[in-house]
PDB file of C-alpha atoms in Angstrom:
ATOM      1  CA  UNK A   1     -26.564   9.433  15.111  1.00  0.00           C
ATOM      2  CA  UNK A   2     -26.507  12.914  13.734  1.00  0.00           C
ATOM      3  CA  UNK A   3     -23.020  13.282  14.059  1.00  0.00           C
ATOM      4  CA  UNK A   4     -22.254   9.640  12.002  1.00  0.00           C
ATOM      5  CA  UNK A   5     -25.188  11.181   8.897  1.00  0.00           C
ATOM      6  CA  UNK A   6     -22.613  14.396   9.143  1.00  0.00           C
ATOM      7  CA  UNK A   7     -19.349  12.643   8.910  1.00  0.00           C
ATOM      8  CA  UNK A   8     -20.022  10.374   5.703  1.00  0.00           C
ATOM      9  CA  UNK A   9     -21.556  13.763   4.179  1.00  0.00           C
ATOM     10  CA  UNK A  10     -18.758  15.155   4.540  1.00  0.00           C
ATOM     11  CA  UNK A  11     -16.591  12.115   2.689  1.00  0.00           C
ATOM     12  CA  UNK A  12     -19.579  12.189   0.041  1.00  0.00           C
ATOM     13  CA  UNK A  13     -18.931  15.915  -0.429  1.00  0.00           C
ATOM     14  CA  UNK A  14     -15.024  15.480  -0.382  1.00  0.00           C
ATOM     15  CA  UNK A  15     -14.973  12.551  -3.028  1.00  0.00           C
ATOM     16  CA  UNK A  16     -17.414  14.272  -5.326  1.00  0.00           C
ATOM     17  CA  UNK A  17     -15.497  16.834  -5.058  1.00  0.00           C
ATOM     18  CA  UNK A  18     -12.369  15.435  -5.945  1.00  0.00           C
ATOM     19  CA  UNK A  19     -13.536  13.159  -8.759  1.00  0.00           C
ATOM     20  CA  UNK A  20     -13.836  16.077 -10.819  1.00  0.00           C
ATOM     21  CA  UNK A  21     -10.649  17.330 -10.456  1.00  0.00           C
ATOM     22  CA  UNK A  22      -9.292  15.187 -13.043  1.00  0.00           C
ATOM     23  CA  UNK A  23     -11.515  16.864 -15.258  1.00  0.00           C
ATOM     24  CA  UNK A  24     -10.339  19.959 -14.039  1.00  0.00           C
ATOM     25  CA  UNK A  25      -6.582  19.938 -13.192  1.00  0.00           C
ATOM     26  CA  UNK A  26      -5.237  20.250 -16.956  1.00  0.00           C
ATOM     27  CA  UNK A  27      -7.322  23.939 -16.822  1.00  0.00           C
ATOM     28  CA  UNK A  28      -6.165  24.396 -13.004  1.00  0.00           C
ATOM     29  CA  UNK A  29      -2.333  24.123 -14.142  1.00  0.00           C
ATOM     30  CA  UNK A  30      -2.420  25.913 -16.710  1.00  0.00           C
ATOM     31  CA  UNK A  31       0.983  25.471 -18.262  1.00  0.00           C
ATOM     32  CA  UNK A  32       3.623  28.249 -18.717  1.00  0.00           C
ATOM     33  CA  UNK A  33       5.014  29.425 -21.661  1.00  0.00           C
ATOM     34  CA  UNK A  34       7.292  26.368 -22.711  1.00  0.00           C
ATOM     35  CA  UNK A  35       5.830  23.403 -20.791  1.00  0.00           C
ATOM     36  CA  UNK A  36       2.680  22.052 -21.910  1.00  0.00           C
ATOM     37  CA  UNK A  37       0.537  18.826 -19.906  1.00  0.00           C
ATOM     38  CA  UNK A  38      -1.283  15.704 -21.557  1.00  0.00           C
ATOM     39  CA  UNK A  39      -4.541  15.070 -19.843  1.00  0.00           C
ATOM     40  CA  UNK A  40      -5.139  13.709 -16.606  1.00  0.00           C
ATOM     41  CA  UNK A  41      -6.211   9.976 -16.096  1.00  0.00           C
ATOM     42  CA  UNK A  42      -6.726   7.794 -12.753  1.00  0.00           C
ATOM     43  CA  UNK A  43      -3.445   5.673 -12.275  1.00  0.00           C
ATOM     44  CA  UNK A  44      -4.262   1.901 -11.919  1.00  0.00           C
ATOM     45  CA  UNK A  45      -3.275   1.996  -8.168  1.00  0.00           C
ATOM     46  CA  UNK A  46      -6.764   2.057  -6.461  1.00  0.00           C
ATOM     47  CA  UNK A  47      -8.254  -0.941  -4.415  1.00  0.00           C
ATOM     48  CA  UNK A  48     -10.762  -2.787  -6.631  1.00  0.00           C
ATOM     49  CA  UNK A  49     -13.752   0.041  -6.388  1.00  0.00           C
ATOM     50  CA  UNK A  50     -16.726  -3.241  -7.133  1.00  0.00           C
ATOM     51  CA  UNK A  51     -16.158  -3.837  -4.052  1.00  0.00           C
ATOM     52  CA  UNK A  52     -14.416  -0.881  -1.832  1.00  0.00           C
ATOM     53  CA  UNK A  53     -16.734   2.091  -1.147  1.00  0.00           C
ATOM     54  CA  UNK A  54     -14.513   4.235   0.759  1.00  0.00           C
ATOM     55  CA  UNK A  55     -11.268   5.992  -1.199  1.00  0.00           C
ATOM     56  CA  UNK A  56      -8.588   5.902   1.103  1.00  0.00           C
ATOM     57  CA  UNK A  57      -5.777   7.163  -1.545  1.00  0.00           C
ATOM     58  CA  UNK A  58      -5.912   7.317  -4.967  1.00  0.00           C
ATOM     59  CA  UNK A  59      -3.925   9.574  -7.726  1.00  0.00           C
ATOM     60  CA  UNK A  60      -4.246  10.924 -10.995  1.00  0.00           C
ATOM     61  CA  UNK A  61      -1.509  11.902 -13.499  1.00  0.00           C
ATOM     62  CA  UNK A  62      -0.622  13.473 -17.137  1.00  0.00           C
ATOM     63  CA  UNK A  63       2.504  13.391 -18.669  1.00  0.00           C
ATOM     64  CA  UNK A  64       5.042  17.177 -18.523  1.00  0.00           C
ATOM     65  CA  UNK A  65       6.270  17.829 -21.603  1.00  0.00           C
ATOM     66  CA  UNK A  66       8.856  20.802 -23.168  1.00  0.00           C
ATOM     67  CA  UNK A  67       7.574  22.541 -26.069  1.00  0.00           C
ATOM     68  CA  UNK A  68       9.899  22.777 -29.228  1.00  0.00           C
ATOM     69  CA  UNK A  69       9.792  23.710 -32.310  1.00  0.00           C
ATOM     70  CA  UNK A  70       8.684  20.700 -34.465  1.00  0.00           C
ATOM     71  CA  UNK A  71       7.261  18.926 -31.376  1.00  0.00           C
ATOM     72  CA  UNK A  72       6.665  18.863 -27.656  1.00  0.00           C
ATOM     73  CA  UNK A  73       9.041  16.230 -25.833  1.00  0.00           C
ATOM     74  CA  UNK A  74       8.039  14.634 -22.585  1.00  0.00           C
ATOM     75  CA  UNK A  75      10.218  15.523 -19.833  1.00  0.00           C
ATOM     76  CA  UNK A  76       8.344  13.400 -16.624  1.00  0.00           C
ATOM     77  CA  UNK A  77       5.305  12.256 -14.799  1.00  0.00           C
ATOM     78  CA  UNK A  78       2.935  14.607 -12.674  1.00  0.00           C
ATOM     79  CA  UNK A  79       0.599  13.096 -10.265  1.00  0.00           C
ATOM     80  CA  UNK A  80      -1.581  14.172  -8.162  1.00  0.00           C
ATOM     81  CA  UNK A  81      -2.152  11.989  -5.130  1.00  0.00           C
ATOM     82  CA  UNK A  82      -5.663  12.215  -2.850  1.00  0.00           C
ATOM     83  CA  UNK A  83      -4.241  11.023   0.542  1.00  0.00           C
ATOM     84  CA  UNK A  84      -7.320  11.214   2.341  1.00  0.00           C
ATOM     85  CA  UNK A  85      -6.860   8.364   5.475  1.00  0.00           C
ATOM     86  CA  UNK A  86      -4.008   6.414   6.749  1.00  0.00           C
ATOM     87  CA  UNK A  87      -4.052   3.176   7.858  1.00  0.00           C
ATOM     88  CA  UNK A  88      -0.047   2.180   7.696  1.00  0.00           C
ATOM     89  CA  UNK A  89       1.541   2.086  11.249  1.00  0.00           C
ATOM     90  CA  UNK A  90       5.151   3.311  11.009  1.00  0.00           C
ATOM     91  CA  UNK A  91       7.876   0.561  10.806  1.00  0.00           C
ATOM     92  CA  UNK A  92      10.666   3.190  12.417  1.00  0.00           C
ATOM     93  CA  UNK A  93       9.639   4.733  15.397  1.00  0.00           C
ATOM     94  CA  UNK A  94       9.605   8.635  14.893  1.00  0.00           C
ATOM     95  CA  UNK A  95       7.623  11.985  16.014  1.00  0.00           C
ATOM     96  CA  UNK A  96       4.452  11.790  15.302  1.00  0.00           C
ATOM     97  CA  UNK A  97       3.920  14.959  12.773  1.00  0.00           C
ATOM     98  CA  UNK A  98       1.305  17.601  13.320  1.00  0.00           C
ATOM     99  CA  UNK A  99      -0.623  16.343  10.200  1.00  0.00           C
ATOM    100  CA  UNK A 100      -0.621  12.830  10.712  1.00  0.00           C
ATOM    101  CA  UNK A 101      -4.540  13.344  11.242  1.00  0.00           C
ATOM    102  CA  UNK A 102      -4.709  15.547   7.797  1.00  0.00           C
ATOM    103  CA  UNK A 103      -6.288  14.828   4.497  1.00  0.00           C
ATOM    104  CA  UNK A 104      -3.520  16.253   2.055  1.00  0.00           C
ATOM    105  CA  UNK A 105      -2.735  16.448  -1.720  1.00  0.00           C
ATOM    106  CA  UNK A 106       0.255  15.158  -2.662  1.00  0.00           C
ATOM    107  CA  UNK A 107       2.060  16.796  -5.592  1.00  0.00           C
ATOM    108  CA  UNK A 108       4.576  14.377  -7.372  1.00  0.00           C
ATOM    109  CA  UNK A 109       7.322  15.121 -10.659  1.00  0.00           C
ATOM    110  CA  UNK A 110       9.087  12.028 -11.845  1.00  0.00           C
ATOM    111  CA  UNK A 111      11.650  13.053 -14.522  1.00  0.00           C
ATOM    112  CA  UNK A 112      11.965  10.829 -17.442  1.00  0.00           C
ATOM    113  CA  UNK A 113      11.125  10.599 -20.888  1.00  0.00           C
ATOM    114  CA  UNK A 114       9.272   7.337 -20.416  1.00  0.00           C
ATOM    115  CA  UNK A 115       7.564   7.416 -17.295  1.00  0.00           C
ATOM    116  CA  UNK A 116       4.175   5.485 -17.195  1.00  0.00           C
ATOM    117  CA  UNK A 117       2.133   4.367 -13.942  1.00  0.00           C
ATOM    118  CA  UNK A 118       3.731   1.132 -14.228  1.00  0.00           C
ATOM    119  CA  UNK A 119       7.635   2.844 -13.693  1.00  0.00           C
ATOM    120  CA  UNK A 120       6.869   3.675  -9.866  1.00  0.00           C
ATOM    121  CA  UNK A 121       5.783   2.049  -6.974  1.00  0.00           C
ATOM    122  CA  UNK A 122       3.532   3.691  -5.397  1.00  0.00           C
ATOM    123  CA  UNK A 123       4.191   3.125  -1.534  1.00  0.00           C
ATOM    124  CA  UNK A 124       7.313   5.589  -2.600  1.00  0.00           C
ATOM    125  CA  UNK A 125       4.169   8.418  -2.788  1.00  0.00           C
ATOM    126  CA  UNK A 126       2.437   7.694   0.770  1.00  0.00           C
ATOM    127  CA  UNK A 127       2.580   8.203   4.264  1.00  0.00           C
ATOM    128  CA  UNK A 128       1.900   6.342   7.425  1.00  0.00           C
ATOM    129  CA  UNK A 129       0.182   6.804  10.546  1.00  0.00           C
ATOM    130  CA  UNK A 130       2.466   9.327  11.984  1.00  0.00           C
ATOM    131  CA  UNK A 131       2.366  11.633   9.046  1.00  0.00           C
ATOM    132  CA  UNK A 132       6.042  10.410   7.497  1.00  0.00           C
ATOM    133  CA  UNK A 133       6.683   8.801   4.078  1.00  0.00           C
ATOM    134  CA  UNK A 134       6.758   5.135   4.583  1.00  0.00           C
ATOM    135  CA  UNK A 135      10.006   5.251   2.386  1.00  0.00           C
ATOM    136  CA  UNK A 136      11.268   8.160   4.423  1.00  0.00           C
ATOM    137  CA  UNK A 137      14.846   6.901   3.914  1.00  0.00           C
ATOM    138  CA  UNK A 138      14.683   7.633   0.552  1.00  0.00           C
ATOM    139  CA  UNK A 139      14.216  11.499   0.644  1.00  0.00           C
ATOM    140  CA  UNK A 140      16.209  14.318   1.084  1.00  0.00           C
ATOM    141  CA  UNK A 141      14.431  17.627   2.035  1.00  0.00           C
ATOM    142  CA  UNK A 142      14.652  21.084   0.527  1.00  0.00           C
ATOM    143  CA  UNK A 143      12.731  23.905   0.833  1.00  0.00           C
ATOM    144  CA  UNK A 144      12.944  23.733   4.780  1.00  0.00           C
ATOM    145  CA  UNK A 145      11.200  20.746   4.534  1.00  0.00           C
ATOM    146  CA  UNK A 146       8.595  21.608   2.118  1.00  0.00           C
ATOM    147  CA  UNK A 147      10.349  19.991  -0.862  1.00  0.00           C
ATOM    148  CA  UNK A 148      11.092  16.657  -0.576  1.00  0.00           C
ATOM    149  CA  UNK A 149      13.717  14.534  -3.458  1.00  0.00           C
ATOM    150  CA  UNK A 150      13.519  11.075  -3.602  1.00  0.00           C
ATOM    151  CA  UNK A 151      16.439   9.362  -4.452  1.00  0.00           C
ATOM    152  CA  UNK A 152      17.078   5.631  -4.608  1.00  0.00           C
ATOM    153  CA  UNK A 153      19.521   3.142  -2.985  1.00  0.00           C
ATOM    154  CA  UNK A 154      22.526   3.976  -5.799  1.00  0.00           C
ATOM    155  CA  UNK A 155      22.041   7.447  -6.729  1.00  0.00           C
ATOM    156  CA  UNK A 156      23.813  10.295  -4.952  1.00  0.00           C
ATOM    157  CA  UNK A 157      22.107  13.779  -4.243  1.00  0.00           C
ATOM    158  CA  UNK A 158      22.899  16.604  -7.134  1.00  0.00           C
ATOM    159  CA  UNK A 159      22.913  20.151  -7.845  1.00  0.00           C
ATOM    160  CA  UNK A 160      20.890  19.603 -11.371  1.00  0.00           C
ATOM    161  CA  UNK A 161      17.703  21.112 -12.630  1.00  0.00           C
ATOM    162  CA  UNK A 162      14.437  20.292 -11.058  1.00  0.00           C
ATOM    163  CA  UNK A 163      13.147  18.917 -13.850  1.00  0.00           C
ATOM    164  CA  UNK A 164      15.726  16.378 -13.960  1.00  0.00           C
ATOM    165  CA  UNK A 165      15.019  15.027 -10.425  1.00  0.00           C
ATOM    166  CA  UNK A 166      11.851  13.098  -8.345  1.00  0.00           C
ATOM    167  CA  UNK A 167      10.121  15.131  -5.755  1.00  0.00           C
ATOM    168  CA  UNK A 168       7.089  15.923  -4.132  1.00  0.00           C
ATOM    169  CA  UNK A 169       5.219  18.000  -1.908  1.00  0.00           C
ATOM    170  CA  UNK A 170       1.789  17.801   0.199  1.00  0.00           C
ATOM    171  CA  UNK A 171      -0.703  20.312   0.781  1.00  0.00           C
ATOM    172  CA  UNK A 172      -3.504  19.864   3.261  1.00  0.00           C
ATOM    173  CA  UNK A 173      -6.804  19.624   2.136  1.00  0.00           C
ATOM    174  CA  UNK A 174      -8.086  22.290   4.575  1.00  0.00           C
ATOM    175  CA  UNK A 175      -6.013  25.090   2.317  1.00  0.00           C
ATOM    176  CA  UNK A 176      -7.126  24.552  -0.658  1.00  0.00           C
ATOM    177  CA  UNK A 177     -10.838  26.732  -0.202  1.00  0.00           C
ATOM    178  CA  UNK A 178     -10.986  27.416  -3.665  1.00  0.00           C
ATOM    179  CA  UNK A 179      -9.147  27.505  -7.147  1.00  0.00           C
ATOM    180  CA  UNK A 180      -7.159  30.509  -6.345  1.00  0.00           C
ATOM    181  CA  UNK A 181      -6.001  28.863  -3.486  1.00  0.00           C
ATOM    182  CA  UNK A 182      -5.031  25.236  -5.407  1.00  0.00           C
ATOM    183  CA  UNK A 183      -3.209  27.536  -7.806  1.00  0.00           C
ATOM    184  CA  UNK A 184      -1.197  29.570  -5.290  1.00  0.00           C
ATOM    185  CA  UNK A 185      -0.788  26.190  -2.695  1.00  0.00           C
ATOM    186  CA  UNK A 186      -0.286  23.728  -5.765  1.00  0.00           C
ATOM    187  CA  UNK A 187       0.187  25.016  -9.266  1.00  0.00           C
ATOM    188  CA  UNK A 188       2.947  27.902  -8.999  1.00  0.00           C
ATOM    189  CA  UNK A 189       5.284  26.384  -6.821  1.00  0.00           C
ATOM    190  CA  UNK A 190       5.544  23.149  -9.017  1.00  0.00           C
ATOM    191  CA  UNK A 191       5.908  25.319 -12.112  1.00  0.00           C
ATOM    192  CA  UNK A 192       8.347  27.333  -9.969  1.00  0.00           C
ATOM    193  CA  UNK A 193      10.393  23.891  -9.641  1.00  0.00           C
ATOM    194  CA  UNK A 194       9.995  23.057 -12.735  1.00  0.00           C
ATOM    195  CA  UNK A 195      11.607  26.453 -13.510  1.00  0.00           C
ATOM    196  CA  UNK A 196      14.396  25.991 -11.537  1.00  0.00           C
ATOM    197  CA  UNK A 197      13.680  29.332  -9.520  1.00  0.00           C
ATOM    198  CA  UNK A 198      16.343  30.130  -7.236  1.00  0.00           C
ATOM    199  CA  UNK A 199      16.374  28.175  -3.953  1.00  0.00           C
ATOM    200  CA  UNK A 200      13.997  29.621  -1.081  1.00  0.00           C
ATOM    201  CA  UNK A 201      11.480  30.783  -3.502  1.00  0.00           C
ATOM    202  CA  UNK A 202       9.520  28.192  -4.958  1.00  0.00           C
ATOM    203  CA  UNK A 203       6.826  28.221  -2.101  1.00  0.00           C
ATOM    204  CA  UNK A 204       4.887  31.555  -1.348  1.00  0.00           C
ATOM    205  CA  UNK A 205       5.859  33.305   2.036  1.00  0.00           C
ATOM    206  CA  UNK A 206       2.907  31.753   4.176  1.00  0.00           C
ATOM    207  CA  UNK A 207       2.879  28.558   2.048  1.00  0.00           C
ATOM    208  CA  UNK A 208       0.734  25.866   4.067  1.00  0.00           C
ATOM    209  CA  UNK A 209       2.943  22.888   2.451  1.00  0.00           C
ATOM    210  CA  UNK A 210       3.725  19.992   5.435  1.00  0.00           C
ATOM    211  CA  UNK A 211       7.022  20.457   6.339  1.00  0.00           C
ATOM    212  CA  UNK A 212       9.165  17.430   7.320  1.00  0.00           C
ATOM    213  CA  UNK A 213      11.563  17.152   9.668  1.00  0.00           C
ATOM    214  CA  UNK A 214      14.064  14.695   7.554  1.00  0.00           C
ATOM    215  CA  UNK A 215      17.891  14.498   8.173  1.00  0.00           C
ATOM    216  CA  UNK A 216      20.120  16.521   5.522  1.00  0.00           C
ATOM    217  CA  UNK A 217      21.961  13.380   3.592  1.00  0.00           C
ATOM    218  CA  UNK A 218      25.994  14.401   2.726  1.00  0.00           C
ATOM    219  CA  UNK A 219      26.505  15.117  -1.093  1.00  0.00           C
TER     220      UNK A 219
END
């Protein structure tokens, strides 16, 4: 029974943990010098919590904006996405990934001026049992696999700005041992993006980003 009393402790110890982060992430990403973030809040995706006790995935996200002169102008969405537990079987059949049994975070830009929690769906941000995106037709991968653009049913991949574009990338848990580490795993290579650095060097040499496997679609 031991072994049960150590497992929830560590989901107690993992959720506490992670419920503060939304205090905490504005201060964690500390925005460059002409970027600036609103505050974090929960998006309205999570089961009803009266009467769930166990998070399986939930996400929390501020709004990116460009600083200017007069005023700072929002460019996109960031969330932050706790995938903790799958329960989604796969509908195409496909290698099963070596994280599919990882807890990850799940770092997500949506470019737009007017992007709320009610612009996405939010099945586009999460994964099945095998460790792939369960819209996995809709990305394109970058980064050798580490970056991963979503693009939808009518638009064609582009050589544009990262900031312009939707993307994501997923961490697991297990890497992120302390703030120095969320900043090096999670913080500078989305600013990086955001930055448009040069191809091949948005993600630190030994990066511990998922990689995955996802055909190259034509331009």
């Amino acid at each position: 029974m031991s072994n049960i009393y150590n497992s929830f402790l560590n989901v107690v110890r993992v959720t506490s943990e992670l419920s503060t982060l939304q205090q905490t992430a504005r201060d964690l990403f500390s925005a460059p010098a002409g970027f600036d973030l609103s505050s974090f809040r929960w998006a309205p995706h999570e089961r009803d919590a009266e009467h769930e006790w166990l998070c399986v995935w939930s996400a929390i996200s501020a709004t990116v904006l460009a600083q200017g002169p007069r005023n700072n102008r929002p460019i996109g969405r960031l969330i932050i996405c706790m995938d903790l537990f799958r329960e989604t079987a796969p509908a195409t059949i496909r290698t099963v990934l070596p994280h599919a049994k990882e807890s990850f975070l799940t770092i997500v830009f949506i470019a737009g001026n007017n992007v709320t929690d009610q612009t996405y769906d939010p099945l586009s941000l999460q994964f099945d049992t095998d460790g792939w995106p369960l819209w996995a037709e809709s990305y394109v991968p970058h980064e050798e696999g580490r970056l991963l653009q979503y693009l939808d049913e009518n638009e064609k991949e582009q050589d544009q700005s990262w900031a312009k574009r939707a993307w994501l990338f997923a961490v697991p848990l297990t890497a992120l041992d302390d703030r120095d580490c969320f900043r090096k795993e999670i913080v500078t290579p989305f600013w990086n993006a955001l930055m448009n650095r040069p191809s091949g060097s948005l993600f630190p040499a030994d990066s511990a980003a998922l990689k995955f496997p996802l055909p190259q679609q034509p331009h």
